[in-house]
Short mmCIF file of C-alpha atoms and ligand atoms in Angstrom, two decimals:
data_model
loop_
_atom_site.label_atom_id
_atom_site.label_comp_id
_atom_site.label_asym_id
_atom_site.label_seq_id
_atom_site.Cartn_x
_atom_site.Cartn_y
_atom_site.Cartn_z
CA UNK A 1 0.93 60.31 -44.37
CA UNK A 2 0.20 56.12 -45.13
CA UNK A 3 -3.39 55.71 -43.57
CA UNK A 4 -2.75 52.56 -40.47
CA UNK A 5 -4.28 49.29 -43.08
CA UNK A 6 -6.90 48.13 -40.65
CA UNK A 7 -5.40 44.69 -41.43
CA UNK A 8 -1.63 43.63 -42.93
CA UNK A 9 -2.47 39.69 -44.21
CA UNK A 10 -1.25 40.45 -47.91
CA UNK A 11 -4.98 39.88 -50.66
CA UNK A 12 -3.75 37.62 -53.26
CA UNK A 13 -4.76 37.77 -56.86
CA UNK A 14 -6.79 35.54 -58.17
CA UNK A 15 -9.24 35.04 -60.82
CA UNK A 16 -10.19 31.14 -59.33
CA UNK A 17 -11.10 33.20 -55.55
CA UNK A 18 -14.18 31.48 -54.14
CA UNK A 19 -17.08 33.66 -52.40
CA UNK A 20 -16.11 33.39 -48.62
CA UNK A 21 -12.42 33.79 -49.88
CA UNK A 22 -13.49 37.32 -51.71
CA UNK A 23 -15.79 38.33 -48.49
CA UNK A 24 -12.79 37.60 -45.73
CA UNK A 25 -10.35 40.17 -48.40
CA UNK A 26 -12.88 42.39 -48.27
CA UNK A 27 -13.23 42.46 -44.75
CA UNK A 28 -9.81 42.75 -44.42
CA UNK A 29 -9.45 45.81 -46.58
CA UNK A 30 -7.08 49.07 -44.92
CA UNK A 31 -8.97 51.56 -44.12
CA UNK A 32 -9.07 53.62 -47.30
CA UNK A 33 -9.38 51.01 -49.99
CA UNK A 34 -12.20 50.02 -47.81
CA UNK A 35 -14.32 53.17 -48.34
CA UNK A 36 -15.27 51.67 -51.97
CA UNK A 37 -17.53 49.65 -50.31
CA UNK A 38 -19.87 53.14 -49.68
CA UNK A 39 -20.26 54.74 -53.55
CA UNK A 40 -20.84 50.82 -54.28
CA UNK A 41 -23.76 50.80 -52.13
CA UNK A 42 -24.65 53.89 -53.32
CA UNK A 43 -24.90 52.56 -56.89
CA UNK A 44 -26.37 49.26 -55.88
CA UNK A 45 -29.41 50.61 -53.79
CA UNK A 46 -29.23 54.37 -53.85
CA UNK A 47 -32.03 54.67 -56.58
CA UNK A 48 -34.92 53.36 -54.22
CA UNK A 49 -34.75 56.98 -52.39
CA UNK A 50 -33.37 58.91 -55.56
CA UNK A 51 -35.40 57.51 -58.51
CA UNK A 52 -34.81 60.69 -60.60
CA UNK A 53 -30.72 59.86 -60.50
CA UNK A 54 -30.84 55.93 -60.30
CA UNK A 55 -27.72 55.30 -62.39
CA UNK A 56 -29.24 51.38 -63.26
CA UNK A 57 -25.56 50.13 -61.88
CA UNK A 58 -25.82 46.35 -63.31
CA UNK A 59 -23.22 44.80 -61.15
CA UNK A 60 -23.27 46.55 -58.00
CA UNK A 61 -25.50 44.70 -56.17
CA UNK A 62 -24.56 41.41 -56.90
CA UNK A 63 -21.08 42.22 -55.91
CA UNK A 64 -22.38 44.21 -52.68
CA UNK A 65 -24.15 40.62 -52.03
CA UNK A 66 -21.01 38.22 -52.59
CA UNK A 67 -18.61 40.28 -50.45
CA UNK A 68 -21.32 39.81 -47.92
CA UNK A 69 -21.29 43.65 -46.88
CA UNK A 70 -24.55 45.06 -45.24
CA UNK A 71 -25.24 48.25 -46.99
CA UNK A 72 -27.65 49.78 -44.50
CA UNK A 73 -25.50 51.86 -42.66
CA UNK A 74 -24.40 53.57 -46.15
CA UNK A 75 -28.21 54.07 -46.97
CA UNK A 76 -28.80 55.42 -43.73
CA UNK A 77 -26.57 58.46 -45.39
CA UNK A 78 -28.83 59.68 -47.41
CA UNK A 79 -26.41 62.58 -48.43
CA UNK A 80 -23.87 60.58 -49.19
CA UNK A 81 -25.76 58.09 -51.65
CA UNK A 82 -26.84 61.63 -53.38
CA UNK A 83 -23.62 62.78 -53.73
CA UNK A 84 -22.33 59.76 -55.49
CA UNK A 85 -25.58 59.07 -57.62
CA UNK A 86 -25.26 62.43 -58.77
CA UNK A 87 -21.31 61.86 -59.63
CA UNK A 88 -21.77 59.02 -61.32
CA UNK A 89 -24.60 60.75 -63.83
CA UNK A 90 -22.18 63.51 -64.44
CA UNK A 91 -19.28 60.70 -65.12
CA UNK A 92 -21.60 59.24 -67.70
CA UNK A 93 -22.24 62.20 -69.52
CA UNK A 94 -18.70 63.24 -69.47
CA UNK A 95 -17.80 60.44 -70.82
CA UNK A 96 -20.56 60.00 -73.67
CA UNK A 97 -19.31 63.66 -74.67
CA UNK A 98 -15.81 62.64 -75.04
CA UNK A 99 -16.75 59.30 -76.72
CA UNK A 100 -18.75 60.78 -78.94
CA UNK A 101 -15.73 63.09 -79.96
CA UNK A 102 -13.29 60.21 -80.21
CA UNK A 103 -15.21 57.03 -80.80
CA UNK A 104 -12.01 54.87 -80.22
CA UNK A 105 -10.32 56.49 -77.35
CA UNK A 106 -9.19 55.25 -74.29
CA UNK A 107 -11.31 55.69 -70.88
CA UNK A 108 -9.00 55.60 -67.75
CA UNK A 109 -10.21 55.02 -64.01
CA UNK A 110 -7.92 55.77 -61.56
CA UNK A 111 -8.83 54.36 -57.93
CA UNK A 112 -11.79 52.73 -59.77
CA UNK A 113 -12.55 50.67 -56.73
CA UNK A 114 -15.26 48.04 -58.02
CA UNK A 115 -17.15 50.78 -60.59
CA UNK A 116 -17.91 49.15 -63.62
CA UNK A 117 -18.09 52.50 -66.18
CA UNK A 118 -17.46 50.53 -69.05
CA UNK A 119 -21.07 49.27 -68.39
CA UNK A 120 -22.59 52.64 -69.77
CA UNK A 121 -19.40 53.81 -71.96
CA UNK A 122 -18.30 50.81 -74.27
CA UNK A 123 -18.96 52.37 -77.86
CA UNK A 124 -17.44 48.75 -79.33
CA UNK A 125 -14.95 50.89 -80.46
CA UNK A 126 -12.85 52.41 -77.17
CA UNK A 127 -11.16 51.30 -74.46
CA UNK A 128 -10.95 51.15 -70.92
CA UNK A 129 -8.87 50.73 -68.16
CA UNK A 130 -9.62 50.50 -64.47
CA UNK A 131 -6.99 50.75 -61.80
CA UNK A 132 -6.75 50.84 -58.33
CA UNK A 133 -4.35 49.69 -55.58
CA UNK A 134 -3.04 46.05 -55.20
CA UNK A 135 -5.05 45.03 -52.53
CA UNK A 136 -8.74 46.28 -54.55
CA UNK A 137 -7.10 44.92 -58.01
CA UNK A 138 -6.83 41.66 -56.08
CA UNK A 139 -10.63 41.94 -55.47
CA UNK A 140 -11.32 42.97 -58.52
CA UNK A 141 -9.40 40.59 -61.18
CA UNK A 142 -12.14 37.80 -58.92
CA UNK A 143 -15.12 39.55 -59.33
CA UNK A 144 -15.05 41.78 -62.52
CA UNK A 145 -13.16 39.93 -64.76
CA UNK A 146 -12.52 42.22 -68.16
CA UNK A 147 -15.09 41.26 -70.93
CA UNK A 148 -13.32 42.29 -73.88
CA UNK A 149 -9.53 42.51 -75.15
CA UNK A 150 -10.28 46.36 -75.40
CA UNK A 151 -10.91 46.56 -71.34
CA UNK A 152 -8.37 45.86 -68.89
CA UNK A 153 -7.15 46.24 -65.52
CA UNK A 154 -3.71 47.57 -63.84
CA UNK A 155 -2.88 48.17 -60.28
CA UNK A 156 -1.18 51.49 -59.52
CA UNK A 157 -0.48 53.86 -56.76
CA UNK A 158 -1.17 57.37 -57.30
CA UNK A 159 1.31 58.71 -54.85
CA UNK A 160 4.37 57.07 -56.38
CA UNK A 161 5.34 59.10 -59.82
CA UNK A 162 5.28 57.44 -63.21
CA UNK A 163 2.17 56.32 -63.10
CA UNK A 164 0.91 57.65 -66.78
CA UNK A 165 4.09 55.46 -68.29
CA UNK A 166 3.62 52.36 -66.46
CA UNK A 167 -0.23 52.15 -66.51
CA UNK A 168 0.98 52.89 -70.87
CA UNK A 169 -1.51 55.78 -71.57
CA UNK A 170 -0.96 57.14 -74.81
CA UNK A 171 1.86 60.52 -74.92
CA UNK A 172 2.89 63.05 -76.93
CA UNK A 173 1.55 64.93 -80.49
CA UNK A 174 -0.53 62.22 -82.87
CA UNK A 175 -1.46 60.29 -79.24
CA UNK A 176 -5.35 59.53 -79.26
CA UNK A 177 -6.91 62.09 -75.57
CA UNK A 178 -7.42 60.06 -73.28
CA UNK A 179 -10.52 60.76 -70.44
CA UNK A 180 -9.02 60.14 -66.93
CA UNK A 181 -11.66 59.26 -64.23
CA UNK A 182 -10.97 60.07 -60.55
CA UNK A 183 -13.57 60.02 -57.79
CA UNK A 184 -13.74 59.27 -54.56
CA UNK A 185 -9.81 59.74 -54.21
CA UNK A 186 -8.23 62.36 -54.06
CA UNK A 187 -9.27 63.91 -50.96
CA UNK A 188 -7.32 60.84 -49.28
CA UNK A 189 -3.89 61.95 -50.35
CA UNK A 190 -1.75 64.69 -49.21
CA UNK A 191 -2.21 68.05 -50.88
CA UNK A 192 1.37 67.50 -52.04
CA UNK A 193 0.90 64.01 -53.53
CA UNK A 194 -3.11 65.29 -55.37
CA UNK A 195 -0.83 67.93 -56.45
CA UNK A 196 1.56 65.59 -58.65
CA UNK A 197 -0.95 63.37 -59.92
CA UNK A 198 -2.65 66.52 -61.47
CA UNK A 199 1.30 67.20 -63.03
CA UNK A 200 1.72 63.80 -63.97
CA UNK A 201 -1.40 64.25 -66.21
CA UNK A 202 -0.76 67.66 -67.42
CA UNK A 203 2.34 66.40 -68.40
CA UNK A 204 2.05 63.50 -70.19
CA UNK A 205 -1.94 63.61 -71.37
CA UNK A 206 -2.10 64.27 -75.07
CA UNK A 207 -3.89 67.52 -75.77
CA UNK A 208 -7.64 67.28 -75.61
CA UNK A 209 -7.76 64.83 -73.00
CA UNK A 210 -9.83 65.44 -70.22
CA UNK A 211 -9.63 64.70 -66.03
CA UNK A 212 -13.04 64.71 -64.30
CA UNK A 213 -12.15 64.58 -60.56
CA UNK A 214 -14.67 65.10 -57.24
CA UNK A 215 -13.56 67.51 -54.45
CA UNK A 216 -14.48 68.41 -50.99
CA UNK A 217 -13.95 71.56 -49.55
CA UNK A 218 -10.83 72.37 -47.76
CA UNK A 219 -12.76 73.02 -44.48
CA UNK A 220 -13.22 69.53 -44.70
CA UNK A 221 -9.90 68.25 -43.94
CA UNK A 222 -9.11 66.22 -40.71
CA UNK A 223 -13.09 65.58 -40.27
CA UNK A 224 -13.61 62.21 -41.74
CA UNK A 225 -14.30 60.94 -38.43
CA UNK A 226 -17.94 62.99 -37.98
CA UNK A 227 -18.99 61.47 -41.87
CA UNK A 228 -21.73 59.02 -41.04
CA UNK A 229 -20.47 56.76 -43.64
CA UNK A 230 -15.91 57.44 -43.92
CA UNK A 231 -16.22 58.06 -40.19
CA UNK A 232 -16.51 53.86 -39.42
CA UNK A 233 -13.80 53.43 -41.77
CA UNK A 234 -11.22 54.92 -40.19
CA UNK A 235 -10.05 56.82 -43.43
CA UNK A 236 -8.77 60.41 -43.19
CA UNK A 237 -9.92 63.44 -45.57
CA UNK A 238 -6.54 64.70 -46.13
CA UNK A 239 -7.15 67.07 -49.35
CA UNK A 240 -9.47 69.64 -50.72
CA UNK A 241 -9.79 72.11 -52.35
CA UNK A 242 -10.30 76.20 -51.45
CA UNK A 243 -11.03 77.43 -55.42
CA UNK A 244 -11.75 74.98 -57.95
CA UNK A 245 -9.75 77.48 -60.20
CA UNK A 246 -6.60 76.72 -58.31
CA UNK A 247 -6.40 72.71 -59.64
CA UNK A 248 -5.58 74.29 -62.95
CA UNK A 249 -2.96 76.95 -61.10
CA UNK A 250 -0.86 73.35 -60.55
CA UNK A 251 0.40 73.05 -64.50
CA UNK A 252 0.26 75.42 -67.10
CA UNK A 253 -1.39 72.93 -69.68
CA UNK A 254 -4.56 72.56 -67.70
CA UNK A 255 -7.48 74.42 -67.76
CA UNK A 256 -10.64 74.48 -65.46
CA UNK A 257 -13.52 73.62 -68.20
CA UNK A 258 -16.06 72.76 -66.13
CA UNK A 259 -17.32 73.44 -62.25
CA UNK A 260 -20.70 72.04 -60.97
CA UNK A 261 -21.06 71.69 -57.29
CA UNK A 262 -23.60 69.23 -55.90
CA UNK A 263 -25.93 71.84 -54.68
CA UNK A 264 -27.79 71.50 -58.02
CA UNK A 265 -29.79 68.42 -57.15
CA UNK A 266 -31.43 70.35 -53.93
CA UNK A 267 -33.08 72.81 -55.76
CA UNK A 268 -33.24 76.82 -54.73
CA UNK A 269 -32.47 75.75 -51.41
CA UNK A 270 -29.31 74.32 -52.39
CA UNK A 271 -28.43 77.05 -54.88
CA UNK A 272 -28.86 79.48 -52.22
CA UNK A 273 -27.09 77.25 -49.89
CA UNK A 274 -23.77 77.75 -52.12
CA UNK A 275 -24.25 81.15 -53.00
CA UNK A 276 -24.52 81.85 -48.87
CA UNK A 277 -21.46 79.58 -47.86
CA UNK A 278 -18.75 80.06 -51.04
CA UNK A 279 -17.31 83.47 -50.04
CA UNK A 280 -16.45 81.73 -46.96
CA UNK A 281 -15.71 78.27 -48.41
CA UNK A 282 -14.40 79.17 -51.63
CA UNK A 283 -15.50 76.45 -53.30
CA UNK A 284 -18.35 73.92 -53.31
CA UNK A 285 -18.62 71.64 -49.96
CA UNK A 286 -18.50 68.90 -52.60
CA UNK A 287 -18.38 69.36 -56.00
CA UNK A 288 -16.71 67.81 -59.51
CA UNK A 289 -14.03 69.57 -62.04
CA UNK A 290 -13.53 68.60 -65.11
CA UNK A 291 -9.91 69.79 -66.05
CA UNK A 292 -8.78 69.76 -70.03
CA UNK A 293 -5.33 69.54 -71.56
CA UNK A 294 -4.59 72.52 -73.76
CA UNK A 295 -1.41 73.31 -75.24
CA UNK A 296 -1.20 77.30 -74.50
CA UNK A 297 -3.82 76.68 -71.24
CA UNK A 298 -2.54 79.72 -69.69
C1 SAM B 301 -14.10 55.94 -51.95
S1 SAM B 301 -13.21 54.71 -52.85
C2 SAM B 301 -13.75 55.16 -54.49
C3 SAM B 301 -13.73 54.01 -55.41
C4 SAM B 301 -14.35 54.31 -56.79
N1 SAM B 301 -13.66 55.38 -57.44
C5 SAM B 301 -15.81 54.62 -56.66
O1 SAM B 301 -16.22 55.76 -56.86
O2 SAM B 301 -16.56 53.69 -56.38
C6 SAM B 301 -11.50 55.26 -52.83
C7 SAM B 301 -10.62 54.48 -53.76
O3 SAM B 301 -9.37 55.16 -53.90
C8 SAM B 301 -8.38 54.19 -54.01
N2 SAM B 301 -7.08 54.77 -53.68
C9 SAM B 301 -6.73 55.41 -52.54
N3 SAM B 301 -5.43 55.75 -52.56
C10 SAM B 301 -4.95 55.35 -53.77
C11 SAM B 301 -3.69 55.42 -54.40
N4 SAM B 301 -2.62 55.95 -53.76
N5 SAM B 301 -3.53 54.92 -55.63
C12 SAM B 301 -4.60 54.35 -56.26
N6 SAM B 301 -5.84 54.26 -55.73
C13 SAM B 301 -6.01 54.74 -54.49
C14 SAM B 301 -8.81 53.16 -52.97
O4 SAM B 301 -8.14 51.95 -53.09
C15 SAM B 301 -10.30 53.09 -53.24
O5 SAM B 301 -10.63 52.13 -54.21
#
């Protein structure tokens, strides 16, 4: 199901867009590309009230102030901006674990939004790639112009198949893994469409590449509209997930490596929190997987 676009004048590319030009796009953003404006303000400000997990976001900010966007009502949800700050730590250290591993591989962000990764994981050796929809790429190519020949930018839609071969990520035996970076996302497709981008990776990632995707739980489906922050949107939660086990179940190449489930940054309280809610929720209320590509997964 295509979420109603809150506006339909078209956002044109364009490197040369002024200020008030990039602030009226913005504005006019459909519903779900528009929820990139929350983990931004997360980023930008989140560390005043969560010091310990301040991710030191260099851009954020600036770009929160040029698209003229009042971030208060974001910070107002303070579990929100914890949820994301605490994403975006484990994204780092995902990612400086795989770098390390393969100094020269590629780094792929799918749905990026305006997250600027490559801040924390250039090695001068890798490369990046940040995609998104049309509409955010258009924002995107104006206000976070690529730095250096090995970053770059693509728009792509997840729901329509073939992504891996036109975004031209690496395939087959001798193929360099590749880390794939998706948060904030999926839980706005259809279980059907989440359920072929996790194919379309198993598929075509070389082995040893890695997938570290965020998840709510499936009792959160249908209730975007009681979020303090996706509620105002207008966006939908239209996926998640009831094991984290079962996102490897899709393809017989992946395997679950790693589960962590936000709970971890509130302590005994949260722990016990979990323990107390996952035989009834199966899984975390929001958590992150990372998923690897092994020949012989299963
Ligand atoms: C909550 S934002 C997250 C943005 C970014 N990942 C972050 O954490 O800041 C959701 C993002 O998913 C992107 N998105 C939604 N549906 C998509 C699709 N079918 N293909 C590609 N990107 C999509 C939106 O455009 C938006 O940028």
């Amino acid at each position: 199901m295509q979420q109603q676009p809150r506006s339909r004048r078209r956002v044109q590319p364009s490197a040369a867009r002024g200020a008030a030009d990039c602030a009226q796009a913005c504005a006019r953003l459909p519903a779900v590309p528009s929820t990139l404006l929350i983990p931004l303000a997360a980023r930008a400000h989140g560390g005043r009230y969560f010091p310990w997990l301040d991710c030191g976001d260099a851009v954020a900010a600036q770009l929160l102030e040029r698209l003229e966007v009042d971030a208060s009502a974001t910070l107002d949800d303070l579990p929100t901006v914890l949820n994301v700050l605490w994403r975006t730590r484990a994204i780092k250290e995902a990612g400086a674990a795989f770098f390390s591993q393969h100094p020269q591989g590629w780094g792929v962000n799918l749905g990026c939004g305006l997250t600027h990764h490559f801040q924390w994981l250039d090695t001068g050796a890798n490369h990046w790639l940040d995609a998104d929809l049309p509409a955010v790429m258009g924002l995107r190519e104006a206000l976070l112009v690529p730095r250096c020949p090995r970053q770059r930018h693509a728009q792509v839609d997840l729901t329509q198949p073939g992504w891996w071969q036109r975004l031209g990520l690496g395939q087959g035996a001798g193929a360099q893994p590749v880390l794939v970076v998706c948060e904030g996302v999926l839980m706005y497709l259809q279980p059907d469409q989440v359920r072929a981008v996790l194919a379309e990776f198993a598929q075509h990632a070389p082995e040893g590449s890695r997938l570290v995707l965020d998840a709510l739980t499936r009792q959160a489906v249908g209730h975007a509209g009681v979020h303090a922050s996706v509620g105002a949107t207008g966006a939908e939660f239209c996926w998640g997930v009831g094991r984290m086990a079962e996102l490897a179940d899709v393809h017989p190449r992946l395997a679950l490596l790693r589960e962590q489930s936000v709970s971890e940054c509130y302590g005994w309280a949260g722990l016990a929190l979990d323990m107390l809610t996952r035989p009834w929720l199966g899984a975390p209320l929001y958590g992150l997987a990372t998923l690897g590509v092994e020949d012989g997964a299963h």
